mmCIF file of C-alpha atoms in Angstrom:
data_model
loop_
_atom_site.group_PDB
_atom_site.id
_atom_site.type_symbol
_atom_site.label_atom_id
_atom_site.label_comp_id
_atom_site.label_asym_id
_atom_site.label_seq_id
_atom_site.Cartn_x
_atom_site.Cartn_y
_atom_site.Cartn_z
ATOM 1 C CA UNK A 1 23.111 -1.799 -20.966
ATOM 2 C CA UNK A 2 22.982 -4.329 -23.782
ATOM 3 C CA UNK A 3 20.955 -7.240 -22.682
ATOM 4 C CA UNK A 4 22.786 -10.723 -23.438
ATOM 5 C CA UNK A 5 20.064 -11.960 -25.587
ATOM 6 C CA UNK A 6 21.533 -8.965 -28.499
ATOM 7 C CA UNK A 7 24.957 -11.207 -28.374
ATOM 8 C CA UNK A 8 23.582 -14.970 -28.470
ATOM 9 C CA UNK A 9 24.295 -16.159 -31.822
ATOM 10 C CA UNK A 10 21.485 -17.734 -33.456
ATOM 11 C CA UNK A 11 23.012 -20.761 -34.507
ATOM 12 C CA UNK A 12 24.284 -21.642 -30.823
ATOM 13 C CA UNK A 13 20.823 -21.043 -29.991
ATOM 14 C CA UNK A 14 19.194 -23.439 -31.812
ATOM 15 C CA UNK A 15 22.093 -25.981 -31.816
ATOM 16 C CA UNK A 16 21.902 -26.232 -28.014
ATOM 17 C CA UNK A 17 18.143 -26.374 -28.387
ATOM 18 C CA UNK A 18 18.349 -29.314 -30.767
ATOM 19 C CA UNK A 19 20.950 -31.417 -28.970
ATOM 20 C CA UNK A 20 19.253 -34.802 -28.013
ATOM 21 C CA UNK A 21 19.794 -34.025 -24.441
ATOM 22 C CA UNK A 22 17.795 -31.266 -24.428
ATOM 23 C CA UNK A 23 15.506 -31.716 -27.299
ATOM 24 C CA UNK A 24 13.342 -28.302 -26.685
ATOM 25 C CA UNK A 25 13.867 -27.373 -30.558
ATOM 26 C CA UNK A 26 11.852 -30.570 -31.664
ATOM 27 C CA UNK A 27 9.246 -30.052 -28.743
ATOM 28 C CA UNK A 28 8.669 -26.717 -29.273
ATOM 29 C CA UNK A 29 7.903 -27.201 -32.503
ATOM 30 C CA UNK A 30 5.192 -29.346 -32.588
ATOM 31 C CA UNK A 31 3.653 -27.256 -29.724
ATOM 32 C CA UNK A 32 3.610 -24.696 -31.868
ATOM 33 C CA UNK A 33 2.345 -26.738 -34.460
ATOM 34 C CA UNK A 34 -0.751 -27.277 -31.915
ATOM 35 C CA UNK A 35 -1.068 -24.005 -31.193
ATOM 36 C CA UNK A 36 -0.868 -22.456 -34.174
ATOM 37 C CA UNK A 37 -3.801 -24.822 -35.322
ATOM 38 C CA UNK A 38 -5.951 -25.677 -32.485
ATOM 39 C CA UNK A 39 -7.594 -22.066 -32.464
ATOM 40 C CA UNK A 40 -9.721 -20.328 -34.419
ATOM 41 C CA UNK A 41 -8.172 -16.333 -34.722
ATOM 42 C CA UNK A 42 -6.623 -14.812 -37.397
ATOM 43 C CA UNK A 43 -3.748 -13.068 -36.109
ATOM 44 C CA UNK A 44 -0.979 -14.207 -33.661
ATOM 45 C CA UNK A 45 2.133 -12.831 -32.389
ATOM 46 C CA UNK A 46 5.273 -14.604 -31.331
ATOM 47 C CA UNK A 47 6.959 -13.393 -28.427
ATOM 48 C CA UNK A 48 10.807 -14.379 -28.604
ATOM 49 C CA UNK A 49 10.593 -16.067 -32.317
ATOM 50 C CA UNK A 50 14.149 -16.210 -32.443
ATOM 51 C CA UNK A 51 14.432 -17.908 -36.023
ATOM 52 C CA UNK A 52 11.296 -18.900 -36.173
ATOM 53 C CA UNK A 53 10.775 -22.417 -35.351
ATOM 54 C CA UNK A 54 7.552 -23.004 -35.997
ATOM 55 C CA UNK A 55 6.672 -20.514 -38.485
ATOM 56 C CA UNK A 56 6.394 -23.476 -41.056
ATOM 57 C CA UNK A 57 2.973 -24.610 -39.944
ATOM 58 C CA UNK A 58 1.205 -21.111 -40.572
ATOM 59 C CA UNK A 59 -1.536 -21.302 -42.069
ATOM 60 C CA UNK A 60 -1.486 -18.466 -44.908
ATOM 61 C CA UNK A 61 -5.643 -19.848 -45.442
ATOM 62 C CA UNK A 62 -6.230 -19.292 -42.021
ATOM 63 C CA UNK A 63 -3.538 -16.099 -40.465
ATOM 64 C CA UNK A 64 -3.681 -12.849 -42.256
ATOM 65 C CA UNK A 65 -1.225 -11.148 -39.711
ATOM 66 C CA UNK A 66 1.799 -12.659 -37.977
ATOM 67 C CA UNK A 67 3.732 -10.996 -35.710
ATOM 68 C CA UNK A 68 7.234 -12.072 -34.416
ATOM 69 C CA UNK A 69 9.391 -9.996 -32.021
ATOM 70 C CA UNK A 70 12.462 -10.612 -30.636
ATOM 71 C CA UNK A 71 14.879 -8.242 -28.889
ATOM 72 C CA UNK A 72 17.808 -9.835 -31.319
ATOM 73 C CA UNK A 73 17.924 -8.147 -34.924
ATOM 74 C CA UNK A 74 19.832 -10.825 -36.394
ATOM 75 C CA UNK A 75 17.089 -13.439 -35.229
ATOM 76 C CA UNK A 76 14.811 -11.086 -37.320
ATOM 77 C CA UNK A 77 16.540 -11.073 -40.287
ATOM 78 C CA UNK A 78 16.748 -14.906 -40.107
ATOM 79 C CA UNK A 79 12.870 -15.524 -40.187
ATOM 80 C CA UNK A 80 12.720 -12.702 -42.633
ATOM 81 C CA UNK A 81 15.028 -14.798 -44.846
ATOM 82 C CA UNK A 82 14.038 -18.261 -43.905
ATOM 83 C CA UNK A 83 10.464 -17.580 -44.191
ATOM 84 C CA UNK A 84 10.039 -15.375 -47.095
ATOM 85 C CA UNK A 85 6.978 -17.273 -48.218
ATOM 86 C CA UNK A 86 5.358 -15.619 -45.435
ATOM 87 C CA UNK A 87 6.254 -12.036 -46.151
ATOM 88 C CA UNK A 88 2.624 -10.650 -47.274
ATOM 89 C CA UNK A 89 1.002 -11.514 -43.604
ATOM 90 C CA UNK A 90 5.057 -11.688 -41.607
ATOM 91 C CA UNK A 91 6.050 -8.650 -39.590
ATOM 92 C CA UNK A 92 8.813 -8.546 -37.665
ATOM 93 C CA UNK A 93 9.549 -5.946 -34.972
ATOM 94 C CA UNK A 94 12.088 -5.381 -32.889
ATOM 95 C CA UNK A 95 11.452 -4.770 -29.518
ATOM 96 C CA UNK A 96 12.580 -5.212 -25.953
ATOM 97 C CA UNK A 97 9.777 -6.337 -24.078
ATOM 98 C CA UNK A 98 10.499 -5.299 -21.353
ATOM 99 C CA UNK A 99 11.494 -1.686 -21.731
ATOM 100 C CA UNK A 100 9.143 -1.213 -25.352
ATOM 101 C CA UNK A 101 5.795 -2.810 -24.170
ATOM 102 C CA UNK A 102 4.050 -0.198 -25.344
ATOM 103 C CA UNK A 103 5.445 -0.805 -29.281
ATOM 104 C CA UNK A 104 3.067 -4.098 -29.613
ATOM 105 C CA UNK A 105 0.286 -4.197 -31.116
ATOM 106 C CA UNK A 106 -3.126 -6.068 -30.778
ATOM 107 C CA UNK A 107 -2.943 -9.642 -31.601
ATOM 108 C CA UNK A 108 -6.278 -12.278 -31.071
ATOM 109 C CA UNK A 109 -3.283 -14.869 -30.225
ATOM 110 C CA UNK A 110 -0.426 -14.616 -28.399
ATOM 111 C CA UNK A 111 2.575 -17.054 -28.178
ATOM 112 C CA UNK A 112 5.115 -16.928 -25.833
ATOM 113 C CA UNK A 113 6.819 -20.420 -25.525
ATOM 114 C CA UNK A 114 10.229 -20.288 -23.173
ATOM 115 C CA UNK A 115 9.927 -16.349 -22.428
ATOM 116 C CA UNK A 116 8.435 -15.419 -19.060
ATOM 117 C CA UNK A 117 11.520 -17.145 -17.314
ATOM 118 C CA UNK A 118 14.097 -14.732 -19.087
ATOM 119 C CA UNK A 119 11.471 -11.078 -18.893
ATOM 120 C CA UNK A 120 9.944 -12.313 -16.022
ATOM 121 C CA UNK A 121 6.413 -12.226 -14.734
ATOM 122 C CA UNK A 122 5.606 -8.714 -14.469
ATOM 123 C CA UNK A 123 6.897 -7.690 -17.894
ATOM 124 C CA UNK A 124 5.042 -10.630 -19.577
ATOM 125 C CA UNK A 125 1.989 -9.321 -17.530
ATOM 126 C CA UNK A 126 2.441 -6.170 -18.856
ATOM 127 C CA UNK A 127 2.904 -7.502 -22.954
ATOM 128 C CA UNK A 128 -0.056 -9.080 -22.478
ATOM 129 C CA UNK A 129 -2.003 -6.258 -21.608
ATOM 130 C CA UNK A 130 -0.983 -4.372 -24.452
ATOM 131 C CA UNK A 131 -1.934 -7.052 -26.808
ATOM 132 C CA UNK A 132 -4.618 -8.037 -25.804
ATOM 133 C CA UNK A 133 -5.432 -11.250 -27.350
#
């Protein structure tokens, strides 16, 4: 079964995201601008990145490995396009969280802004586990 998250277009993504209404793009970018900054590790991964809002305030002086998964390929490619200044500490993966746990890797930070809602708590539970930040 495809989950529907293959089939959102990026672009309606973000555009609903950004509407003034709803205003989650803008918000969840400078909380990732906090967290991103406020810690002191130097790896993080990015549970749902979709096109990577937020990527822009990496520190390449600070991170030398960034993860960013997303169950959506096209989402991938976007960050892998959009953030190509990135590419020596950027990897992104591919995975379905909540069938492909076990594909993550260790990460001292993890990130998951607007994700447990759609995986839900046990899977999430389980991600984080395998990470182990």
């Amino acid at each position: 079964m495809v989950n529907p998250w293959e089939k959102i277009e990026l672009s309606d993504y973000e555009n609903h995201m950004s509407l003034d209404s709803v205003g989650q793009l803008q918000s969840m970018n400078q909380t990732m601008k906090n967290q991103l900054n406020d810690y002191c590790v130097h790896s993080v991964m990015i549970l749902g990145i979709a096109g990577g809002n937020g990527l822009e305030h990496i520190r390449k002086d600070k991170y030398q490995k960034v993860y960013g998964v997303d169950i959506n390929k096209e989402y991938l490619k976007a960050v892998e396009a959009g953030y190509r200044n990135l590419s020596d500490i950027l990897e992104c993966m591919n995975i379905d969280i909540i069938h492909e746990a076990d594909r993550l890797p260790h990460a001292e930070f993890l990130i998951a802004n607007l994700l447990v809602e759609y995986i839900g708590y046990d899977a999430f539970a389980n991600a984080v586990n395998k990470v182990n930040p």
